[in-house]
Coordinates of C-alpha atoms and ligand atoms in Angstrom, one line a residue:
Chain X
X22 CA 134.1 112.0 149.9
X23 CA 132.5 108.5 150.1
X24 CA 134.6 105.6 151.0
X25 CA 135.7 104.0 147.8
X26 CA 137.4 100.7 147.2
X27 CA 141.1 101.1 146.8
X28 CA 143.1 99.7 143.9
X29 CA 146.9 99.6 144.1
X30 CA 148.8 101.3 141.4
X31 CA 150.9 99.0 139.2
X32 CA 154.4 98.3 140.2
X33 CA 153.4 99.1 143.8
X34 CA 154.1 102.8 143.5
X35 CA 152.3 105.3 145.6
X36 CA 149.2 104.8 147.7
X37 CA 146.8 103.8 145.0
X38 CA 143.7 105.4 143.6
X39 CA 140.0 105.2 144.3
X40 CA 137.6 103.7 141.8
X41 CA 134.3 105.4 141.5
X42 CA 131.2 103.3 142.0
X43 CA 128.7 106.1 142.1
X44 CA 126.0 105.4 139.5
X45 CA 125.6 106.5 136.7
X46 CA 128.9 108.3 136.5
X47 CA 130.9 105.3 137.5
X48 CA 130.9 104.0 134.0
X49 CA 132.0 107.4 132.7
X50 CA 134.5 108.5 135.2
X51 CA 137.8 106.6 135.3
X52 CA 138.8 107.4 138.9
X53 CA 138.2 109.8 141.7
X54 CA 141.2 110.8 143.7
X55 CA 142.0 113.1 146.6
X56 CA 144.8 115.5 145.9
X57 CA 146.0 118.2 148.3
X58 CA 143.4 121.0 148.0
X59 CA 140.4 119.0 146.9
X60 CA 138.8 116.1 145.1
X61 CA 139.3 115.7 141.4
X62 CA 137.6 113.5 138.9
X63 CA 139.7 111.9 136.3
X64 CA 138.2 110.8 133.0
X65 CA 139.0 111.0 129.4
X66 CA 137.7 114.1 127.6
X67 CA 136.4 111.8 125.0
X68 CA 134.2 109.9 127.4
X69 CA 132.7 113.1 128.8
X70 CA 132.1 114.5 125.3
X71 CA 130.4 111.3 124.2
X72 CA 128.3 111.2 127.3
X73 CA 127.1 114.8 126.6
X74 CA 126.5 114.1 122.9
X75 CA 124.6 111.0 123.4
X76 CA 122.3 112.5 126.0
X77 CA 121.1 115.4 123.9
X78 CA 120.4 114.0 120.4
X79 CA 118.3 116.6 118.6
X80 CA 116.3 115.0 115.9
X81 CA 115.2 116.7 112.7
X82 CA 111.4 117.2 112.7
X83 CA 110.8 115.4 109.5
X84 CA 108.1 112.9 108.8
X85 CA 107.5 110.9 105.6
X86 CA 104.5 108.6 106.1
X87 CA 102.5 106.6 108.7
X88 CA 105.6 106.0 110.9
X89 CA 105.8 109.8 111.4
X90 CA 102.5 109.6 113.3
X91 CA 104.0 107.2 115.7
X92 CA 107.1 109.4 115.9
X93 CA 104.8 112.3 116.9
X94 CA 103.1 110.1 119.4
X95 CA 106.5 109.3 120.9
X96 CA 107.2 113.0 121.2
X97 CA 103.8 113.8 122.8
X98 CA 102.7 113.5 126.4
X99 CA 102.5 109.8 127.1
X100 CA 105.8 108.8 125.8
X101 CA 107.6 112.1 126.1
X102 CA 110.8 111.8 124.2
X103 CA 112.3 114.8 125.9
X104 CA 113.1 112.6 128.8
X105 CA 116.0 111.0 127.0
X106 CA 117.1 114.2 125.6
X107 CA 115.7 113.9 122.1
X108 CA 113.4 116.6 120.8
X109 CA 112.6 117.9 117.4
X110 CA 114.1 120.8 115.6
X111 CA 112.7 122.4 112.5
X112 CA 115.9 122.7 110.5
X113 CA 118.7 120.3 109.7
X114 CA 121.3 122.9 110.8
X115 CA 120.3 122.4 114.4
X116 CA 119.9 118.6 114.3
X117 CA 122.2 115.7 115.1
X118 CA 119.9 112.9 114.1
X119 CA 117.5 112.2 111.3
X120 CA 114.8 109.7 111.9
X121 CA 113.6 108.5 108.5
X122 CA 110.1 107.7 109.4
X123 CA 108.3 106.0 106.7
X124 CA 108.4 105.1 103.1
X125 CA 110.6 107.2 100.8
X126 CA 109.6 107.5 97.2
X127 CA 112.1 107.8 94.4
X128 CA 110.9 111.4 93.9
X129 CA 111.6 112.2 97.6
X130 CA 115.0 110.4 97.7
X131 CA 117.1 113.4 96.5
X132 CA 115.5 115.6 99.1
X133 CA 116.2 113.1 102.0
X134 CA 119.7 112.9 100.8
X135 CA 120.1 116.7 100.8
X136 CA 118.6 117.0 104.2
X137 CA 121.1 114.4 105.4
X138 CA 123.9 116.4 103.9
X139 CA 122.7 119.6 105.5
X140 CA 123.0 118.2 109.0
X141 CA 126.4 119.2 110.5
X142 CA 128.8 116.4 111.5
X143 CA 128.7 114.3 113.6
X144 CA 125.3 113.0 112.4
X145 CA 123.3 109.9 112.9
X146 CA 120.5 108.2 111.0
X147 CA 117.7 106.0 112.4
X148 CA 115.7 104.1 109.9
X149 CA 112.2 103.8 111.4
X150 CA 109.8 101.1 110.1
X151 CA 110.1 98.4 107.6
X152 CA 109.6 100.8 104.6
X153 CA 112.6 102.9 105.4
X154 CA 114.6 99.7 106.2
X155 CA 113.9 97.7 103.1
X156 CA 110.7 98.8 101.3
X157 CA 108.5 96.9 103.7
X158 CA 105.0 96.2 102.5
X159 CA 105.8 98.1 99.3
X160 CA 108.6 95.9 98.2
X161 CA 106.9 93.8 95.5
X162 CA 105.0 95.0 92.5
X163 CA 105.8 98.6 93.2
X164 CA 107.4 101.2 90.9
X165 CA 107.6 104.2 93.2
X166 CA 109.1 103.3 96.6
X167 CA 112.7 103.2 97.3
X168 CA 113.8 99.7 98.6
X169 CA 115.4 100.9 101.7
X170 CA 116.8 104.2 102.8
X171 CA 120.2 102.7 103.2
X172 CA 120.6 102.8 99.4
X173 CA 121.1 106.6 99.7
X174 CA 122.3 107.4 103.2
X175 CA 124.2 105.4 105.8
X176 CA 122.0 104.1 108.6
X177 CA 123.1 103.7 112.2
X178 CA 120.1 102.0 113.8
X179 CA 117.2 100.1 112.2
X180 CA 114.0 100.0 114.0
X181 CA 111.7 97.3 112.7
X182 CA 107.9 97.3 112.7
X183 CA 105.1 98.6 110.7
X184 CA 104.7 101.0 112.3
X185 CA 107.2 100.5 115.2
X186 CA 105.6 101.3 118.5
X187 CA 106.9 104.4 120.3
X188 CA 108.6 102.1 122.7
X189 CA 110.5 100.6 119.8
X190 CA 111.6 104.0 118.6
X191 CA 112.8 104.6 122.2
X192 CA 114.8 101.4 122.1
X193 CA 116.4 102.5 118.8
X194 CA 117.4 105.9 120.3
X195 CA 118.9 104.2 123.4
X196 CA 120.8 101.8 121.2
X197 CA 122.1 104.8 119.3
X198 CA 123.2 106.4 122.5
X199 CA 125.1 103.3 123.4
X200 CA 126.8 103.4 120.1
X201 CA 127.8 107.0 120.5
X202 CA 129.2 106.4 124.0
X203 CA 131.6 103.9 122.5
X204 CA 132.8 106.0 119.6
X205 CA 136.5 107.0 119.4
X206 CA 135.3 110.5 118.6
X207 CA 138.4 112.5 119.4
X208 CA 140.9 109.7 118.7
X209 CA 139.4 109.4 115.2
X210 CA 139.8 113.1 114.7
X211 CA 143.4 113.0 115.9
X212 CA 144.1 110.2 113.5
X213 CA 144.9 107.7 116.2
X214 CA 142.0 105.5 115.1
X215 CA 141.3 105.1 111.4
X216 CA 138.1 106.9 110.3
Chain O
X19 CA 113.5 157.0 91.2
X20 CA 111.1 154.2 91.8
X21 CA 112.3 151.2 93.8
X22 CA 112.7 148.1 91.8
X23 CA 110.7 145.2 93.1
X24 CA 110.4 141.7 91.8
X25 CA 108.4 138.6 92.5
X26 CA 109.9 136.0 94.7
X27 CA 109.4 132.3 94.2
X28 CA 109.4 130.4 97.5
X29 CA 109.3 126.6 98.0
X30 CA 107.3 125.5 100.9
X31 CA 108.2 121.9 101.6
X32 CA 108.5 119.1 100.9
X33 CA 110.2 119.1 104.2
X34 CA 108.4 121.6 106.3
X35 CA 106.9 120.9 109.7
X36 CA 103.6 122.5 108.8
X37 CA 102.9 120.9 105.4
X38 CA 101.7 117.8 107.3
X39 CA 103.8 115.4 105.3
X40 CA 105.6 115.8 102.1
X41 CA 103.7 118.4 100.2
X42 CA 105.6 121.0 98.2
X43 CA 103.9 124.3 97.6
X44 CA 105.5 126.7 95.0
X45 CA 104.5 130.1 96.2
X46 CA 104.9 133.2 94.0
X47 CA 105.2 136.2 96.4
X48 CA 105.0 139.9 96.2
X49 CA 106.5 140.8 99.5
X50 CA 104.5 138.8 102.0
X51 CA 101.4 138.6 99.7
X52 CA 100.7 135.4 97.8
X53 CA 100.3 135.9 94.1
X54 CA 100.2 132.3 93.0
X55 CA 100.1 128.9 94.7
X56 CA 101.0 125.7 93.0
X57 CA 100.9 122.5 95.0
X58 CA 103.4 119.9 93.8
X59 CA 102.3 116.5 94.9
X60 CA 103.5 113.0 94.4
X61 CA 106.3 112.8 97.0
X62 CA 104.5 110.0 98.7
X63 CA 103.0 108.2 95.7
X64 CA 103.0 104.6 96.9
X65 CA 101.2 103.1 93.9
X66 CA 98.7 101.1 96.0
X67 CA 96.2 101.1 93.2
X68 CA 98.6 99.2 91.0
X69 CA 99.7 96.9 93.8
X70 CA 96.1 95.9 94.6
X71 CA 95.8 94.5 91.1
X72 CA 98.3 91.8 92.2
X73 CA 96.8 91.1 95.6
X74 CA 93.9 89.1 96.8
X75 CA 91.1 91.1 98.3
X76 CA 92.0 90.1 101.9
X77 CA 95.6 91.2 101.2
X78 CA 94.5 94.5 99.8
X79 CA 92.9 95.4 103.1
X80 CA 96.4 95.7 104.7
X81 CA 97.5 97.9 101.8
X82 CA 94.4 100.1 102.2
X83 CA 95.6 100.7 105.7
X84 CA 99.0 101.8 104.7
X85 CA 98.9 103.1 101.2
X86 CA 95.8 105.3 101.6
X87 CA 95.0 107.8 104.3
X88 CA 97.1 106.5 107.2
X89 CA 95.4 108.6 109.9
X90 CA 92.1 106.8 109.2
X91 CA 93.1 103.2 108.5
X92 CA 89.7 101.7 109.4
X93 CA 87.9 104.2 107.1
X94 CA 90.0 103.0 104.2
X95 CA 89.3 99.4 105.0
X96 CA 85.6 100.2 105.1
X97 CA 85.8 102.0 101.8
X98 CA 87.5 99.1 100.0
X99 CA 85.4 96.4 101.6
X100 CA 82.2 98.2 100.8
X101 CA 83.1 97.9 97.2
X102 CA 84.1 94.2 97.6
X103 CA 80.9 93.3 99.5
X104 CA 78.6 95.2 97.2
X105 CA 80.0 93.5 94.1
X106 CA 80.3 90.1 95.7
X107 CA 76.8 90.4 97.4
X108 CA 78.3 89.5 100.7
X109 CA 75.9 90.0 103.7
X110 CA 77.6 91.4 106.8
X111 CA 76.0 90.1 110.0
X112 CA 74.3 92.8 112.1
X113 CA 76.7 92.6 115.0
X114 CA 79.7 93.2 112.7
X115 CA 77.9 96.1 111.1
X116 CA 77.4 97.8 114.5
X117 CA 81.0 97.1 115.4
X118 CA 82.2 98.6 112.2
X119 CA 80.2 101.8 112.9
X120 CA 81.7 102.0 116.4
X121 CA 85.2 101.6 115.1
X122 CA 84.7 104.0 112.3
X123 CA 83.5 106.7 114.7
X124 CA 86.4 106.1 117.0
X125 CA 88.7 106.4 114.0
X126 CA 87.0 109.7 113.2
X127 CA 87.7 111.0 116.7
X128 CA 91.4 109.8 116.5
X129 CA 91.9 111.4 113.2
X130 CA 90.3 114.7 114.1
X131 CA 92.4 114.8 117.3
X132 CA 95.6 114.5 115.2
X133 CA 94.3 117.3 113.0
X134 CA 93.5 119.6 115.9
X135 CA 96.7 118.9 117.6
X136 CA 99.0 119.4 114.6
X137 CA 97.1 122.5 113.5
X138 CA 97.4 123.9 116.9
X139 CA 101.1 123.3 116.8
X140 CA 101.2 125.1 113.4
X141 CA 99.5 128.1 114.9
X142 CA 101.8 128.1 117.9
X143 CA 99.7 126.4 120.5
X144 CA 101.8 123.5 121.6
X145 CA 99.4 122.8 124.5
X146 CA 96.8 121.7 122.0
X147 CA 99.2 119.2 120.5
X148 CA 99.9 117.6 123.9
X149 CA 96.3 117.6 125.0
X150 CA 94.9 116.1 121.8
X151 CA 97.5 113.4 121.7
X152 CA 96.7 112.6 125.3
X153 CA 93.1 111.7 124.4
X154 CA 94.1 110.1 121.2
X155 CA 96.2 107.6 123.2
X156 CA 93.1 106.5 125.0
X157 CA 91.3 105.8 121.7
X158 CA 94.4 103.9 120.5
X159 CA 94.3 101.8 123.6
X160 CA 90.8 100.8 122.7
X161 CA 91.9 100.0 119.2
X162 CA 94.8 98.0 120.4
X163 CA 92.7 95.9 122.7
X164 CA 90.4 94.7 120.0
X165 CA 92.4 95.0 116.8
X166 CA 95.9 94.5 118.0
X167 CA 97.3 97.6 116.2
X168 CA 97.6 101.2 117.1
X169 CA 97.7 102.7 113.6
X170 CA 97.2 99.9 111.1
X171 CA 94.6 97.4 112.1
X172 CA 93.6 95.1 109.3
X173 CA 90.4 94.5 111.4
X174 CA 87.6 94.6 108.8
X175 CA 87.5 91.5 106.6
X176 CA 85.2 90.7 103.7
X177 CA 82.0 89.8 105.4
X178 CA 82.6 91.2 108.8
X179 CA 85.3 91.9 111.3
X180 CA 88.3 89.8 112.3
X181 CA 87.5 89.3 116.0
X182 CA 84.9 90.1 118.5
X183 CA 85.7 92.8 121.1
X184 CA 87.3 91.5 124.3
X185 CA 85.8 91.5 127.7
X186 CA 85.7 94.9 129.4
X187 CA 86.0 96.7 126.1
X188 CA 82.5 98.1 126.1
X189 CA 82.9 99.5 129.6
X190 CA 86.2 101.2 128.7
X191 CA 84.6 102.6 125.6
X192 CA 81.7 104.0 127.5
X193 CA 83.9 105.5 130.1
X194 CA 85.8 107.3 127.3
X195 CA 82.6 108.5 125.8
X196 CA 81.6 109.8 129.2
X197 CA 84.8 111.7 129.7
X198 CA 85.6 112.9 126.3
X199 CA 83.0 115.7 125.9
X200 CA 84.7 117.3 128.9
X201 CA 88.0 117.3 127.0
X202 CA 86.3 118.8 124.0
X203 CA 85.2 121.7 126.2
X204 CA 88.8 122.0 127.3
X205 CA 89.9 122.4 123.7
X206 CA 87.3 124.9 123.1
X207 CA 88.3 126.8 126.1
X208 CA 91.8 127.0 124.7
X209 CA 90.8 128.0 121.2
X210 CA 87.3 129.3 120.6
X211 CA 87.5 132.5 122.7
X212 CA 91.2 133.0 122.3
X213 CA 91.7 136.4 120.6
X214 CA 95.0 135.3 119.0
X215 CA 93.4 132.2 117.5
X216 CA 90.4 134.3 116.3
X217 CA 92.6 136.8 114.5
X218 CA 94.5 134.0 112.8
X219 CA 91.5 132.1 111.7
X220 CA 88.3 134.1 111.6
X221 CA 87.6 135.4 108.1
X222 CA 90.9 133.8 106.9
X223 CA 90.8 131.6 103.8
X224 CA 87.2 131.9 103.0
X225 CA 86.1 129.2 100.6
X226 CA 82.8 130.3 99.0
X227 CA 80.1 127.8 98.5
X228 CA 80.2 127.8 94.7
X229 CA 84.0 127.4 94.6
X230 CA 83.7 124.5 97.0
X231 CA 81.1 122.9 94.8
X232 CA 83.0 123.4 91.6
X233 CA 86.3 122.1 93.0
X234 CA 84.6 119.0 94.4
X235 CA 85.4 119.8 98.0
X236 CA 84.0 117.4 100.4
X237 CA 83.8 116.4 104.1
X238 CA 84.2 119.0 106.8
X239 CA 85.7 121.5 104.3
X240 CA 82.5 121.5 102.3
X241 CA 80.3 121.5 105.3
X242 CA 82.1 124.5 106.7
X243 CA 81.2 126.3 103.4
X244 CA 77.5 125.7 103.8
X245 CA 77.2 122.4 101.8
X246 CA 75.1 120.1 104.0
X247 CA 76.3 116.9 102.5
X248 CA 77.5 113.9 104.4
X249 CA 77.6 110.4 102.8
X250 CA 76.6 108.9 106.1
X251 CA 73.1 110.5 105.9
X252 CA 72.8 110.9 102.1
X253 CA 73.7 107.3 101.2
X254 CA 73.7 105.5 104.6
X255 CA 75.8 102.4 104.8
X256 CA 76.3 99.9 107.5
X257 CA 74.0 100.9 110.4
X258 CA 74.2 104.7 110.0
X259 CA 70.5 104.9 109.0
X260 CA 69.6 103.5 112.5
X261 CA 71.4 106.0 114.6
X262 CA 70.6 109.6 115.3
X263 CA 73.2 112.3 114.8
X264 CA 73.5 115.8 113.4
X265 CA 75.6 117.0 110.6
X266 CA 77.3 120.2 111.7
X267 CA 77.2 122.9 109.0
X268 CA 78.7 126.3 109.1
X269 CA 78.1 129.1 106.5
X270 CA 81.3 131.2 107.0
X271 CA 83.7 129.0 105.0
X272 CA 86.7 130.3 106.9
X273 CA 89.3 128.4 108.9
X274 CA 87.4 129.0 112.1
X275 CA 84.3 127.4 110.6
X276 CA 86.2 124.4 109.6
X277 CA 87.5 124.1 113.1
X278 CA 84.0 124.4 114.5
X279 CA 82.7 121.7 112.2
X280 CA 85.3 119.2 113.1
X281 CA 85.0 119.8 116.8
X282 CA 81.3 119.4 116.6
X283 CA 81.8 116.2 114.6
X284 CA 83.8 114.7 117.4
X285 CA 80.8 115.3 119.7
X286 CA 78.5 113.7 117.3
X287 CA 80.8 110.7 117.0
X288 CA 80.6 110.2 120.7
X289 CA 76.8 110.3 120.4
X290 CA 76.9 107.7 117.6
X291 CA 79.2 105.4 119.6
X292 CA 76.9 105.5 122.7
X293 CA 73.9 104.6 120.6
X294 CA 75.7 101.8 118.8
X295 CA 76.9 100.3 122.1
X296 CA 73.4 100.4 123.5
X297 CA 72.1 98.6 120.4
X298 CA 74.9 96.2 119.9
X299 CA 73.3 92.8 119.4
X300 CA 74.9 89.4 120.1
X301 CA 75.6 87.1 117.3
X302 CA 77.9 86.3 114.4
X303 CA 80.7 88.7 113.6
X304 CA 81.6 87.3 110.2
X305 CA 79.6 86.0 107.3
X306 CA 80.0 82.3 106.9
X307 CA 81.7 80.8 103.9
X308 CA 83.6 83.8 102.6
X309 CA 86.7 82.1 101.1
X310 CA 90.1 83.6 101.7
X311 CA 90.8 83.7 98.0
X312 CA 87.6 85.4 97.3
X313 CA 86.6 85.6 93.7
X314 CA 84.2 88.4 92.8
X315 CA 81.9 88.1 89.8
X316 CA 82.7 90.0 86.6
X317 CA 81.5 93.6 86.9
X318 CA 82.3 97.0 88.3
X319 CA 81.1 99.0 91.2
X320 CA 81.6 102.4 92.7
X321 CA 80.9 102.9 96.4
X322 CA 81.4 105.9 98.6
X323 CA 81.9 106.3 102.3
X324 CA 82.5 109.2 104.6
X325 CA 86.1 109.1 105.9
X326 CA 87.2 111.7 108.4
X327 CA 88.4 113.8 105.5
X328 CA 85.3 113.5 103.4
X329 CA 83.8 111.5 100.5
X330 CA 86.1 108.5 100.0
X331 CA 85.1 106.5 96.9
X332 CA 86.4 103.3 95.5
X333 CA 85.8 102.2 92.0
X334 CA 86.5 98.5 91.5
X335 CA 86.5 96.5 88.3
X336 CA 86.6 92.7 88.6
X337 CA 87.2 90.3 85.8
X338 CA 86.1 87.3 87.9
X339 CA 89.6 86.7 89.2
X340 CA 90.8 86.5 92.8
X341 CA 92.3 89.9 92.5
X342 CA 90.7 93.1 91.1
X343 CA 91.3 94.2 87.5
X344 CA 91.5 97.8 88.5
X345 CA 91.0 99.8 91.7
X346 CA 90.6 103.6 91.6
X347 CA 90.4 105.5 94.8
X348 CA 88.7 108.9 94.9
X349 CA 90.6 110.6 97.6
X350 CA 88.9 113.4 99.6
X351 CA 92.1 115.1 100.6
X352 CA 93.1 115.6 97.0
X353 CA 90.1 117.6 96.0
X354 CA 90.1 119.6 99.3
X355 CA 93.8 120.5 98.7
X356 CA 93.1 121.9 95.3
X357 CA 89.9 123.7 96.4
X358 CA 91.9 125.5 99.1
X359 CA 94.9 126.2 97.0
X360 CA 92.5 128.0 94.7
X361 CA 91.6 130.5 97.3
X362 CA 95.0 131.1 98.9
X363 CA 95.8 133.9 96.5
X364 CA 95.9 137.3 98.2
X365 CA 96.7 136.1 101.7
X366 CA 99.9 136.4 103.6
X367 CA 102.5 133.6 104.0
X368 CA 101.5 133.0 107.6
X369 CA 97.9 132.6 106.5
X370 CA 98.9 129.9 104.1
X371 CA 100.0 127.8 107.0
X372 CA 96.7 128.3 108.8
X373 CA 94.6 127.6 105.6
X374 CA 96.6 124.5 104.7
X375 CA 96.4 123.2 108.3
X376 CA 92.6 123.7 108.3
X377 CA 92.3 121.5 105.2
X378 CA 93.4 118.4 107.1
X379 CA 95.3 116.9 104.3
X380 CA 97.1 113.7 104.5
X381 CA 99.6 113.3 101.8
X382 CA 99.3 109.6 101.6
X383 CA 95.6 110.2 100.7
X384 CA 96.5 112.8 98.1
X385 CA 99.1 110.8 96.4
X386 CA 98.1 107.2 97.1
Ligands
LIG5 S1 106.7 100.8 107.8 FE1 104.4 100.6 107.8 S2 103.8 102.2 109.1 FE2 105.8 102.7 108.5 S3 105.7 104.0 106.7 FE3 105.8 101.8 106.0 S4 103.7 101.2 105.7 FE4 103.7 103.0 107.0

């Protein structure tokens, strides 16, 4: 066991505990302590769960328009989205994340809504591109495009751009991971934190 | 007692990984056999034709990128600007014309690579997807260096192109042309002699020549059915009359023939680019005195260009204002989709995926 900085317990009881500094678990793990019989890692279950959930966001393989091509490019060889644990599934039942990539027409809106509802909880939405965010270049003088996907489903992260580069989509997913890591996932379920 | 059977109606799409966008196909099935196919389109109707009526011609260029076939943005710009320049009698300087041909052919390669990759993924060959996107990124790098955009460029302007190519671009482009035929051979090694691929595509989805003609099929789909027609040679525009290239034609009309035609087209594009770069003259890249709020004279014009998907036509009516009175886009993917849904009857469900993929539809082009 590495030599870790010691912190005294409050009220001066006991010997104190060791604070983990080993990256990247140091942010996740509360403390590491030596008990008779071995080393244990103490952390909250919620933090471990959130860490796991955020690192394997499976996205729904669903493209709407031009932005979907950049989404495909992000998944292909050069950008390789599998590295951050995101890859595409063919059905909403296996997905955690829907990336709304592109402009959504009024005819398509009920289908996007249904796809969102088919994803099991907990689920997240990334709005990719200006069209999905607000209508983008199709905002004015247009009768067929929805002015923003957030009029029908709740959005967690907006990725701007027309189309956003694959790096921008990456940034969006990483931001979503940060958000998931901070979620009071179990506490909300237990009713400690209001939903 | 006879077993009771009944027809089954199956919805394919609009969210399905192999419909290449938001196409809905209503299939009537008898077991696995297709009795009836009805494509339901309009899930990506972006009303660009209407929007262009409220935009100046320069603004419309950016709409043509996005609202039409988004895999071939430069081909759309060319189609729109050909109409504008023909009606306005704007002379494009020679250097700009050569540059346009170079970019159009790079666009064709990029678009065909997306097609090949996604079709491969449909048929279960994920390697093809990864390989094609690898080479496509190189083309996109070239685009990015000169136009600033990977997908949407807004590079062609009335009377020329926006900017000259940067230093070192030509060398990079030539290096790509040197290397790329080797990659095409790699793709062929993966597909052409692959028995699984042959079983899934050879003799599948045969589009007879007369049906192709009657349904207005165009581009590689028509050429795979024995119709030797290409706008680039039939009605040459820009500098296509001054370069040498072959129009690949196949007689079989099946999915395999469509694959062969497109792969050969990529080789020919490389040939065109090499010739263009050799002939690229110095000089102006934009016609002088083309105002930003360009007013076209009263009149109407129909021009056609060869986009990666086929015969892309633009009908433009001007009332002498700074925006068009009406723009009508003749989309190649639309007629190809209907030509092929005509012949899907009698095949199995799995073949529908192969046939649909071989059409190379882009729903943004179908719906506009
Ligand atoms: S934001 Fe731009 S690239 Fe994305 S779908 Fe809209 S028009 Fe296409």
